[in-house]
């Protein structure tokens, strides 16, 4: 829906056992999250990458 509306959708992959963005920022720092967000993949690339991983595990 977001992409259809013209939004640029990116996926930030959080490492470790943190539960979400807030937990990650508290545990690591806002700067650490900012760095990850700059490395975020666009949604289409993320979907392709994870589709390949899913197929490889079957």
GROMACS .gro file of N, CA and C in nm:
model
  174
    1UNK      N    1   0.081  -0.117   0.000
    1UNK     CA    2   0.000   0.000   0.000
    1UNK      C    3   0.087   0.126   0.000
    2UNK      N    4   0.192   0.123   0.080
    2UNK     CA    5   0.279   0.240   0.086
    2UNK      C    6   0.345   0.266  -0.048
    3UNK      N    7   0.396   0.161  -0.112
    3UNK     CA    8   0.460   0.178  -0.241
    3UNK      C    9   0.361   0.226  -0.346
    4UNK      N   10   0.240   0.173  -0.343
    4UNK     CA   11   0.138   0.215  -0.439
    4UNK      C   12   0.103   0.362  -0.422
    5UNK      N   13   0.122   0.412  -0.301
    5UNK     CA   14   0.096   0.554  -0.274
    5UNK      C   15   0.214   0.642  -0.312
    6UNK      N   16   0.323   0.579  -0.357
    6UNK     CA   17   0.441   0.654  -0.399
    6UNK      C   18   0.550   0.666  -0.295
    7UNK      N   19   0.533   0.602  -0.180
    7UNK     CA   20   0.635   0.608  -0.075
    7UNK      C   21   0.753   0.518  -0.110
    8UNK      N   22   0.871   0.558  -0.069
    8UNK     CA   23   0.989   0.474  -0.083
    8UNK      C   24   0.999   0.391   0.045
    9UNK      N   25   0.984   0.261   0.031
    9UNK     CA   26   0.983   0.171   0.147
    9UNK      C   27   1.116   0.101   0.157
   10UNK      N   28   1.177   0.107   0.275
   10UNK     CA   29   1.304   0.040   0.299
   10UNK      C   30   1.292  -0.045   0.425
   11UNK      N   31   1.375  -0.147   0.434
   11UNK     CA   32   1.372  -0.239   0.547
   11UNK      C   33   1.503  -0.230   0.622
   12UNK      N   34   1.493  -0.202   0.751
   12UNK     CA   35   1.610  -0.198   0.838
   12UNK      C   36   1.614  -0.331   0.912
   13UNK      N   37   1.722  -0.406   0.897
   13UNK     CA   38   1.739  -0.533   0.967
   13UNK      C   39   1.813  -0.508   1.097
   14UNK      N   40   1.748  -0.539   1.207
   14UNK     CA   41   1.809  -0.518   1.338
   14UNK      C   42   1.881  -0.646   1.382
   15UNK      N   43   2.008  -0.636   1.415
   15UNK     CA   44   2.081  -0.753   1.462
   15UNK      C   45   2.050  -0.782   1.609
   16UNK      N   46   2.068  -0.903   1.648
   16UNK     CA   47   2.057  -0.938   1.789
   16UNK      C   48   1.917  -0.963   1.838
   17UNK      N   49   1.905  -0.984   1.968
   17UNK     CA   50   1.777  -1.022   2.028
   17UNK      C   51   1.685  -0.906   2.060
   18UNK      N   52   1.723  -0.783   2.022
   18UNK     CA   53   1.638  -0.668   2.051
   18UNK      C   54   1.501  -0.687   1.988
   19UNK      N   55   1.398  -0.637   2.054
   19UNK     CA   56   1.261  -0.661   2.009
   19UNK      C   57   1.214  -0.563   1.903
   20UNK      N   58   1.269  -0.446   1.899
   20UNK     CA   59   1.224  -0.346   1.803
   20UNK      C   60   1.317  -0.228   1.800
   21UNK      N   61   1.278  -0.128   1.723
   21UNK     CA   62   1.363  -0.010   1.706
   21UNK      C   63   1.392   0.057   1.839
   22UNK      N   64   1.289   0.076   1.921
   22UNK     CA   65   1.310   0.143   2.051
   22UNK      C   66   1.410   0.067   2.136
   23UNK      N   67   1.394  -0.066   2.144
   23UNK     CA   68   1.485  -0.148   2.223
   23UNK      C   69   1.627  -0.140   2.168
   24UNK      N   70   1.640  -0.142   2.036
   24UNK     CA   71   1.772  -0.134   1.974
   24UNK      C   72   1.839  -0.001   2.007
   25UNK      N   73   1.765   0.108   1.997
   25UNK     CA   74   1.822   0.241   2.023
   25UNK      C   75   1.865   0.253   2.170
   26UNK      N   76   1.783   0.202   2.261
   26UNK     CA   77   1.819   0.207   2.403
   26UNK      C   78   1.944   0.125   2.430
   27UNK      N   79   1.952   0.006   2.369
   27UNK     CA   80   2.065  -0.084   2.394
   27UNK      C   81   2.194  -0.039   2.326
   28UNK      N   82   2.182   0.030   2.210
   28UNK     CA   83   2.302   0.060   2.132
   28UNK      C   84   2.330   0.209   2.115
   29UNK      N   85   2.234   0.285   2.073
   29UNK     CA   86   2.243   0.432   2.060
   29UNK      C   87   2.166   0.475   1.936
   30UNK      N   88   2.122   0.600   1.937
   30UNK     CA   89   2.056   0.652   1.817
   30UNK      C   90   2.149   0.651   1.695
   31UNK      N   91   2.275   0.677   1.718
   31UNK     CA   92   2.372   0.678   1.608
   31UNK      C   93   2.386   0.540   1.545
   32UNK      N   94   2.383   0.435   1.626
   32UNK     CA   95   2.391   0.298   1.573
   32UNK      C   96   2.270   0.268   1.485
   33UNK      N   97   2.153   0.314   1.527
   33UNK     CA   98   2.033   0.292   1.444
   33UNK      C   99   2.041   0.373   1.316
   34UNK      N  100   2.089   0.495   1.326
   34UNK     CA  101   2.102   0.579   1.207
   34UNK      C  102   2.193   0.513   1.105
   35UNK      N  103   2.302   0.453   1.151
   35UNK     CA  104   2.393   0.383   1.061
   35UNK      C  105   2.320   0.268   0.992
   36UNK      N  106   2.245   0.188   1.067
   36UNK     CA  107   2.169   0.079   1.007
   36UNK      C  108   2.067   0.131   0.907
   37UNK      N  109   2.002   0.240   0.939
   37UNK     CA  110   1.899   0.292   0.849
   37UNK      C  111   1.958   0.339   0.717
   38UNK      N  112   2.082   0.386   0.719
   38UNK     CA  113   2.148   0.427   0.595
   38UNK      C  114   2.185   0.306   0.509
   39UNK      N  115   2.196   0.189   0.573
   39UNK     CA  116   2.230   0.066   0.501
   39UNK      C  117   2.104  -0.014   0.462
   40UNK      N  118   1.986   0.041   0.489
   40UNK     CA  119   1.861  -0.030   0.465
   40UNK      C  120   1.843  -0.062   0.317
   41UNK      N  121   1.781  -0.178   0.292
   41UNK     CA  122   1.749  -0.221   0.155
   41UNK      C  123   1.611  -0.171   0.117
   42UNK      N  124   1.591  -0.147  -0.013
   42UNK     CA  125   1.455  -0.116  -0.052
   42UNK      C  126   1.373  -0.245  -0.042
   43UNK      N  127   1.244  -0.230  -0.029
   43UNK     CA  128   1.156  -0.343   0.000
   43UNK      C  129   1.167  -0.453  -0.105
   44UNK      N  130   1.172  -0.418  -0.231
   44UNK     CA  131   1.178  -0.519  -0.338
   44UNK      C  132   1.304  -0.605  -0.326
   45UNK      N  133   1.419  -0.541  -0.303
   45UNK     CA  134   1.544  -0.617  -0.288
   45UNK      C  135   1.540  -0.706  -0.164
   46UNK      N  136   1.484  -0.653  -0.055
   46UNK     CA  137   1.472  -0.731   0.068
   46UNK      C  138   1.384  -0.854   0.046
   47UNK      N  139   1.272  -0.836  -0.025
   47UNK     CA  140   1.182  -0.948  -0.053
   47UNK      C  141   1.252  -1.054  -0.138
   48UNK      N  142   1.324  -1.011  -0.240
   48UNK     CA  143   1.397  -1.106  -0.326
   48UNK      C  144   1.502  -1.182  -0.245
   49UNK      N  145   1.575  -1.111  -0.163
   49UNK     CA  146   1.680  -1.173  -0.081
   49UNK      C  147   1.621  -1.277   0.014
   50UNK      N  148   1.511  -1.243   0.078
   50UNK     CA  149   1.449  -1.336   0.173
   50UNK      C  150   1.374  -1.448   0.105
   51UNK      N  151   1.325  -1.425  -0.014
   51UNK     CA  152   1.262  -1.531  -0.092
   51UNK      C  153   1.367  -1.636  -0.127
   52UNK      N  154   1.486  -1.591  -0.168
   52UNK     CA  155   1.595  -1.682  -0.200
   52UNK      C  156   1.636  -1.762  -0.078
   53UNK      N  157   1.646  -1.696   0.038
   53UNK     CA  158   1.683  -1.765   0.161
   53UNK      C  159   1.579  -1.870   0.197
   54UNK      N  160   1.450  -1.838   0.182
   54UNK     CA  161   1.343  -1.931   0.213
   54UNK      C  162   1.349  -2.053   0.121
   55UNK      N  163   1.374  -2.029  -0.006
   55UNK     CA  164   1.382  -2.140  -0.102
   55UNK      C  165   1.502  -2.228  -0.074
   56UNK      N  166   1.612  -2.169  -0.027
   56UNK     CA  167   1.733  -2.246  -0.001
   56UNK      C  168   1.718  -2.336   0.122
   57UNK      N  169   1.629  -2.301   0.215
   57UNK     CA  170   1.614  -2.382   0.335
   57UNK      C  171   1.512  -2.495   0.319
   58UNK      N  172   1.437  -2.493   0.211
   58UNK     CA  173   1.335  -2.598   0.190
   58UNK      C  174   1.399  -2.725   0.140
   0.00000   0.00000   0.00000
